[in-house]
PDB file of C-alpha atoms in Angstrom:
ATOM      1  CA  MET A  22    -151.516 -85.793  62.615  1.00 44.00           C
ATOM      2  CA  ASN A  23    -148.956 -88.499  63.000  1.00 45.00           C
ATOM      3  CA  ARG A  24    -150.744 -91.751  63.854  1.00 47.00           C
ATOM      4  CA  PHE A  25    -148.245 -92.548  66.624  1.00 45.00           C
ATOM      5  CA  ILE A  26    -148.945 -89.210  68.324  1.00 43.00           C
ATOM      6  CA  LEU A  27    -152.672 -89.853  67.916  1.00 44.00           C
ATOM      7  CA  HIS A  28    -152.163 -93.285  69.513  1.00 45.00           C
ATOM      8  CA  VAL A  29    -150.379 -91.701  72.511  1.00 41.00           C
ATOM      9  CA  LEU A  30    -153.090 -89.055  72.863  1.00 42.00           C
ATOM     10  CA  MET A  31    -155.824 -91.695  72.818  1.00 44.00           C
ATOM     11  CA  TYR A  32    -153.929 -93.685  75.462  1.00 44.00           C
ATOM     12  CA  THR A  33    -153.518 -90.577  77.615  1.00 40.00           C
ATOM     13  CA  LEU A  34    -157.198 -89.712  77.368  1.00 40.00           C
ATOM     14  CA  ILE A  35    -158.284 -93.256  78.204  1.00 42.00           C
ATOM     15  CA  CYS A  36    -155.841 -93.848  81.061  1.00 44.00           C
ATOM     16  CA  GLY A  37    -155.906 -90.327  82.458  1.00 43.00           C
ATOM     17  CA  VAL A  38    -153.439 -87.584  83.264  1.00 41.00           C
ATOM     18  CA  TYR A  39    -153.208 -85.808  86.607  1.00 39.00           C
ATOM     19  CA  ASN A  40    -150.706 -83.047  87.440  1.00 41.00           C
ATOM     20  CA  GLY A  41    -148.611 -83.956  84.423  1.00 47.00           C
ATOM     21  CA  LYS A  42    -148.358 -87.628  85.375  1.00 49.00           C
ATOM     22  CA  ALA A  43    -150.098 -90.434  83.507  1.00 49.00           C
ATOM     23  CA  TYR A  44    -151.937 -92.979  85.594  1.00 48.00           C
ATOM     24  CA  ALA A  45    -152.977 -96.349  84.269  1.00 51.00           C
ATOM     25  CA  THR A  46    -155.081 -99.055  85.770  1.00 50.00           C
ATOM     26  CA  SER A  47    -154.299-102.733  85.340  1.00 51.00           C
ATOM     27  CA  ASN A  48    -156.843-102.983  82.511  1.00 62.00           C
ATOM     28  CA  CYS A  49    -155.510 -99.922  80.696  1.00 67.00           C
ATOM     29  CA  GLN A  50    -152.509-101.155  78.731  1.00 76.00           C
ATOM     30  CA  PRO A  51    -151.151 -99.234  75.751  1.00 81.00           C
ATOM     31  CA  GLN A  52    -152.158-100.753  72.439  1.00 82.00           C
ATOM     32  CA  THR A  53    -149.588-102.057  70.036  1.00 85.00           C
ATOM     33  CA  ILE A  54    -149.326-100.300  66.685  1.00 83.00           C
ATOM     34  CA  GLU A  55    -151.067-103.293  65.139  1.00 84.00           C
ATOM     35  CA  GLU A  56    -153.988-103.054  67.581  1.00 85.00           C
ATOM     36  CA  SER A  57    -154.283 -99.319  66.956  1.00 84.00           C
ATOM     37  CA  TYR A  58    -154.502 -99.746  63.184  1.00 86.00           C
ATOM     38  CA  LEU A  59    -156.923-102.674  63.428  1.00 81.00           C
ATOM     39  CA  ALA A  60    -159.156-100.581  65.711  1.00 84.00           C
ATOM     40  CA  ILE A  61    -159.580 -97.927  62.989  1.00 85.00           C
ATOM     41  CA  GLY A  62    -160.460-100.374  60.236  1.00 85.00           C
ATOM     42  CA  TYR A  63    -157.128-101.460  58.793  1.00 89.00           C
ATOM     43  CA  LYS A  64    -156.527-105.120  58.007  1.00 91.00           C
ATOM     44  CA  SER A  65    -154.133-107.223  55.980  1.00 91.00           C
ATOM     45  CA  VAL A  66    -153.392-106.035  52.450  1.00 93.00           C
ATOM     46  CA  ASP A  67    -154.867-109.256  51.007  1.00 94.00           C
ATOM     47  CA  GLU A  68    -158.162-108.813  52.872  1.00 93.00           C
ATOM     48  CA  ALA A  69    -158.532-105.137  51.930  1.00 93.00           C
ATOM     49  CA  LEU A  70    -157.600-105.888  48.321  1.00 93.00           C
ATOM     50  CA  ARG A  71    -160.266-108.611  48.123  1.00 93.00           C
ATOM     51  CA  ASP A  72    -162.843-106.186  49.569  1.00 90.00           C
ATOM     52  CA  PHE A  73    -161.968-103.509  47.020  1.00 90.00           C
ATOM     53  CA  GLU A  74    -161.953-105.870  44.041  1.00 91.00           C
ATOM     54  CA  HIS A  75    -165.280-107.348  45.103  1.00 89.00           C
ATOM     55  CA  HIS A  76    -166.809-103.863  45.416  1.00 84.00           C
ATOM     56  CA  TYR A  77    -165.433-102.537  42.100  1.00 82.00           C
ATOM     57  CA  LYS A  78    -165.694-105.854  40.226  1.00 87.00           C
ATOM     58  CA  GLN A  79    -162.198-105.373  38.799  1.00 86.00           C
ATOM     59  CA  ASP A  80    -158.618-106.288  39.661  1.00 90.00           C
ATOM     60  CA  LEU A  81    -156.544-103.684  41.433  1.00 92.00           C
ATOM     61  CA  GLN A  82    -152.918-103.542  40.391  1.00 93.00           C
ATOM     62  CA  LEU A  83    -150.473-102.347  43.019  1.00 95.00           C
ATOM     63  CA  PRO A  84    -146.882-101.263  42.502  1.00 96.00           C
ATOM     64  CA  LEU A  85    -144.088-103.788  42.820  1.00 94.00           C
ATOM     65  CA  ARG A  86    -141.695-101.145  44.124  1.00 95.00           C
ATOM     66  CA  VAL A  87    -141.769 -99.165  47.358  1.00 94.00           C
ATOM     67  CA  PRO A  88    -139.717 -96.132  48.413  1.00 95.00           C
ATOM     68  CA  PRO A  89    -136.091 -96.752  49.445  1.00 94.00           C
ATOM     69  CA  VAL A  90    -136.657 -96.200  53.177  1.00 93.00           C
ATOM     70  CA  ILE A  91    -137.221 -98.675  55.993  1.00 93.00           C
ATOM     71  CA  PHE A  92    -140.785 -99.633  56.905  1.00 94.00           C
ATOM     72  CA  THR A  93    -141.757-101.829  59.850  1.00 94.00           C
ATOM     73  CA  HIS A  94    -145.447-102.349  59.002  1.00 93.00           C
ATOM     74  CA  VAL A  95    -147.928-102.259  56.149  1.00 95.00           C
ATOM     75  CA  PHE A  96    -151.679-102.002  56.658  1.00 94.00           C
ATOM     76  CA  ALA A  97    -154.600-101.592  54.283  1.00 95.00           C
ATOM     77  CA  ARG A  98    -158.287-100.845  54.351  1.00 93.00           C
ATOM     78  CA  THR A  99    -161.186-100.357  52.004  1.00 90.00           C
ATOM     79  CA  ASN A 100    -163.975 -97.861  52.520  1.00 83.00           C
ATOM     80  CA  ASN A 101    -167.168 -98.698  50.646  1.00 69.00           C
ATOM     81  CA  GLY A 102    -170.572 -97.163  50.687  1.00 64.00           C
ATOM     82  CA  ASP A 103    -170.497 -93.560  51.810  1.00 64.00           C
ATOM     83  CA  GLY A 104    -169.705 -91.982  48.453  1.00 62.00           C
ATOM     84  CA  SER A 105    -165.956 -91.878  49.061  1.00 69.00           C
ATOM     85  CA  ASP A 106    -165.019 -95.432  48.138  1.00 80.00           C
ATOM     86  CA  PHE A 107    -161.287 -96.058  48.242  1.00 88.00           C
ATOM     87  CA  PHE A 108    -158.515 -98.542  48.881  1.00 94.00           C
ATOM     88  CA  GLU A 109    -155.749 -97.315  51.160  1.00 94.00           C
ATOM     89  CA  MET A 110    -152.429 -98.986  51.891  1.00 96.00           C
ATOM     90  CA  GLU A 111    -150.060 -97.449  54.385  1.00 95.00           C
ATOM     91  CA  TYR A 112    -146.408 -98.310  54.920  1.00 95.00           C
ATOM     92  CA  ILE A 113    -145.076 -97.009  58.226  1.00 93.00           C
ATOM     93  CA  ASN A 114    -142.016 -97.165  60.424  1.00 93.00           C
ATOM     94  CA  GLU A 115    -142.890 -97.453  64.097  1.00 90.00           C
ATOM     95  CA  GLN A 116    -139.616 -95.781  65.128  1.00 91.00           C
ATOM     96  CA  SER A 117    -139.579 -93.025  62.486  1.00 89.00           C
ATOM     97  CA  SER A 118    -142.883 -91.221  61.937  1.00 85.00           C
ATOM     98  CA  GLU A 119    -141.737 -89.499  58.754  1.00 88.00           C
ATOM     99  CA  ASN A 120    -141.050 -92.868  57.067  1.00 91.00           C
ATOM    100  CA  ARG A 121    -144.589 -93.173  55.784  1.00 92.00           C
ATOM    101  CA  PHE A 122    -145.821 -94.027  52.306  1.00 95.00           C
ATOM    102  CA  LEU A 123    -149.526 -93.959  51.562  1.00 96.00           C
ATOM    103  CA  ILE A 124    -151.202 -95.425  48.481  1.00 96.00           C
ATOM    104  CA  ASN A 125    -154.792 -94.323  47.983  1.00 94.00           C
ATOM    105  CA  VAL A 126    -156.844 -95.662  45.061  1.00 94.00           C
ATOM    106  CA  GLY A 127    -160.352 -94.528  44.273  1.00 90.00           C
ATOM    107  CA  GLU A 128    -162.741 -93.483  41.570  1.00 85.00           C
ATOM    108  CA  LYS A 129    -161.268 -91.682  38.593  1.00 85.00           C
ATOM    109  CA  GLY A 130    -161.453 -87.894  38.927  1.00 79.00           C
ATOM    110  CA  LYS A 131    -162.371 -87.809  42.643  1.00 79.00           C
ATOM    111  CA  PHE A 132    -159.231 -85.959  43.704  1.00 81.00           C
ATOM    112  CA  LYS A 133    -159.026 -82.557  42.053  1.00 83.00           C
ATOM    113  CA  ILE A 134    -155.655 -81.079  41.107  1.00 84.00           C
ATOM    114  CA  ILE A 135    -155.254 -77.551  42.479  1.00 83.00           C
ATOM    115  CA  GLU A 136    -153.051 -75.482  40.187  1.00 85.00           C
ATOM    116  CA  LYS A 137    -151.148 -73.720  42.998  1.00 86.00           C
ATOM    117  CA  GLU A 138    -150.125 -77.111  44.460  1.00 90.00           C
ATOM    118  CA  LEU A 139    -148.928 -78.524  41.130  1.00 90.00           C
ATOM    119  CA  ILE A 140    -145.136 -78.679  40.923  1.00 91.00           C
ATOM    120  CA  LYS A 141    -144.480 -80.813  37.849  1.00 96.00           C
ATOM    121  CA  GLU A 142    -146.073 -83.176  35.354  1.00 96.00           C
ATOM    122  CA  PHE A 143    -144.539 -86.502  34.360  1.00 97.00           C
ATOM    123  CA  ARG A 144    -145.296 -88.953  31.563  1.00 96.00           C
ATOM    124  CA  LEU A 145    -145.646 -92.534  32.814  1.00 96.00           C
ATOM    125  CA  LYS A 146    -144.395 -95.405  30.649  1.00 93.00           C
ATOM    126  CA  GLY A 147    -148.009 -96.397  29.847  1.00 88.00           C
ATOM    127  CA  GLY A 148    -148.586 -92.908  28.400  1.00 93.00           C
ATOM    128  CA  ASN A 149    -150.661 -91.461  31.259  1.00 93.00           C
ATOM    129  CA  THR A 150    -149.800 -88.159  32.901  1.00 95.00           C
ATOM    130  CA  ALA A 151    -148.788 -88.079  36.563  1.00 96.00           C
ATOM    131  CA  TYR A 152    -149.043 -84.875  38.575  1.00 96.00           C
ATOM    132  CA  PHE A 153    -146.574 -84.121  41.351  1.00 96.00           C
ATOM    133  CA  LEU A 154    -148.095 -81.889  44.035  1.00 94.00           C
ATOM    134  CA  SER A 155    -146.871 -80.238  47.198  1.00 91.00           C
ATOM    135  CA  ILE A 156    -149.583 -80.010  49.855  1.00 88.00           C
ATOM    136  CA  ARG A 157    -149.166 -77.831  52.918  1.00 80.00           C
ATOM    137  CA  GLY A 158    -149.958 -79.280  56.292  1.00 68.00           C
ATOM    138  CA  PRO A 159    -152.085 -77.582  58.931  1.00 65.00           C
ATOM    139  CA  ASP A 160    -150.712 -74.166  59.855  1.00 52.00           C
ATOM    140  CA  SER A 161    -148.020 -74.630  57.145  1.00 50.00           C
ATOM    141  CA  ILE A 162    -146.398 -77.413  59.175  1.00 56.00           C
ATOM    142  CA  ARG A 163    -144.712 -80.135  57.147  1.00 69.00           C
ATOM    143  CA  GLY A 164    -147.262 -81.331  54.659  1.00 85.00           C
ATOM    144  CA  SER A 165    -147.046 -83.984  51.994  1.00 90.00           C
ATOM    145  CA  ASN A 166    -145.837 -84.543  48.483  1.00 94.00           C
ATOM    146  CA  LEU A 167    -148.232 -86.418  46.230  1.00 95.00           C
ATOM    147  CA  LEU A 168    -148.057 -88.135  42.890  1.00 97.00           C
ATOM    148  CA  VAL A 169    -151.519 -88.404  41.320  1.00 96.00           C
ATOM    149  CA  PHE A 170    -152.327 -90.374  38.157  1.00 96.00           C
ATOM    150  CA  GLU A 171    -155.082 -92.424  36.569  1.00 93.00           C
ATOM    151  CA  LYS A 172    -154.962 -96.002  35.341  1.00 91.00           C
ATOM    152  CA  ASP A 173    -157.689 -98.505  34.438  1.00 86.00           C
ATOM    153  CA  ASN A 174    -160.513 -96.086  35.350  1.00 87.00           C
ATOM    154  CA  LEU A 175    -159.045 -95.580  38.814  1.00 92.00           C
ATOM    155  CA  GLN A 176    -157.161 -92.699  40.343  1.00 94.00           C
ATOM    156  CA  TYR A 177    -153.984 -93.421  42.314  1.00 96.00           C
ATOM    157  CA  ARG A 178    -152.420 -91.094  44.870  1.00 96.00           C
ATOM    158  CA  PHE A 179    -149.010 -91.751  46.379  1.00 97.00           C
ATOM    159  CA  SER A 180    -148.220 -89.608  49.408  1.00 95.00           C
ATOM    160  CA  ILE A 181    -145.032 -89.079  51.403  1.00 94.00           C
ATOM    161  CA  ASP A 182    -144.072 -86.771  54.247  1.00 90.00           C
ATOM    162  CA  LYS A 183    -142.101 -83.739  53.036  1.00 90.00           C
ATOM    163  CA  LYS A 184    -139.422 -84.500  55.639  1.00 90.00           C
ATOM    164  CA  ILE A 185    -138.183 -87.414  53.514  1.00 91.00           C
ATOM    165  CA  SER A 186    -138.493 -85.699  50.137  1.00 89.00           C
ATOM    166  CA  GLU A 187    -134.711 -85.848  49.627  1.00 89.00           C
ATOM    167  CA  LYS A 188    -134.825 -89.639  49.959  1.00 92.00           C
ATOM    168  CA  ILE A 189    -138.041 -90.065  47.956  1.00 94.00           C
ATOM    169  CA  THR A 190    -137.868 -87.743  44.979  1.00 95.00           C
ATOM    170  CA  PRO A 191    -140.638 -87.212  42.410  1.00 96.00           C
ATOM    171  CA  GLU A 192    -138.642 -89.393  40.018  1.00 97.00           C
ATOM    172  CA  ILE A 193    -138.664 -92.265  42.529  1.00 97.00           C
ATOM    173  CA  LEU A 194    -142.445 -91.910  42.895  1.00 97.00           C
ATOM    174  CA  VAL A 195    -142.722 -92.098  39.100  1.00 97.00           C
ATOM    175  CA  GLN A 196    -140.610 -95.279  39.082  1.00 97.00           C
ATOM    176  CA  ILE A 197    -142.957 -96.738  41.697  1.00 97.00           C
ATOM    177  CA  ALA A 198    -145.978 -95.777  39.559  1.00 97.00           C
ATOM    178  CA  ASP A 199    -144.354 -97.345  36.501  1.00 96.00           C
ATOM    179  CA  SER A 200    -143.849-100.597  38.444  1.00 96.00           C
ATOM    180  CA  ILE A 201    -147.628-101.109  38.308  1.00 93.00           C
ATOM    181  CA  ASP A 202    -147.345-101.976  34.596  1.00 76.00           C
ATOM    182  CA  TYR A 203    -145.515-105.251  35.121  1.00 65.00           C
TER     183      TYR A 203
END
């Protein structure tokens, strides 16, 4: 679900709705996008990167390039300890929910490639194989395109909303992946 819609739903549930009208008390102000992301564990990219590198005891290389769309914010978080350790960095546009680029990095081999979702394989400049996948959303709504590859004993997943797949082609995702080897 789009994080902005989730933010609005949370606000509506907290502040209340009656007969189709939202009522808010003086202490029930809508959160900013920054407050919403911080509340669910996101932090600055530098902080999350330090957390991940401390946990894995290795440097994490991130791409120098980003997709050619406008983003208003970037947030990151690290999840350690429950068996699904990962680093996640999310680029978003507060005014355009489909302008979203997600980088997820975790243990090698954690994300399994499903043959029916595989669209194409690419060779990265470092020699690794990248897999371009098309993932359906709930009830076949929208969904995401992913580029999955492994580097330095880690697995990277780049995800974009299918609505911007004409702007962010598989080849652009490969160029972004190749910008890690700088």
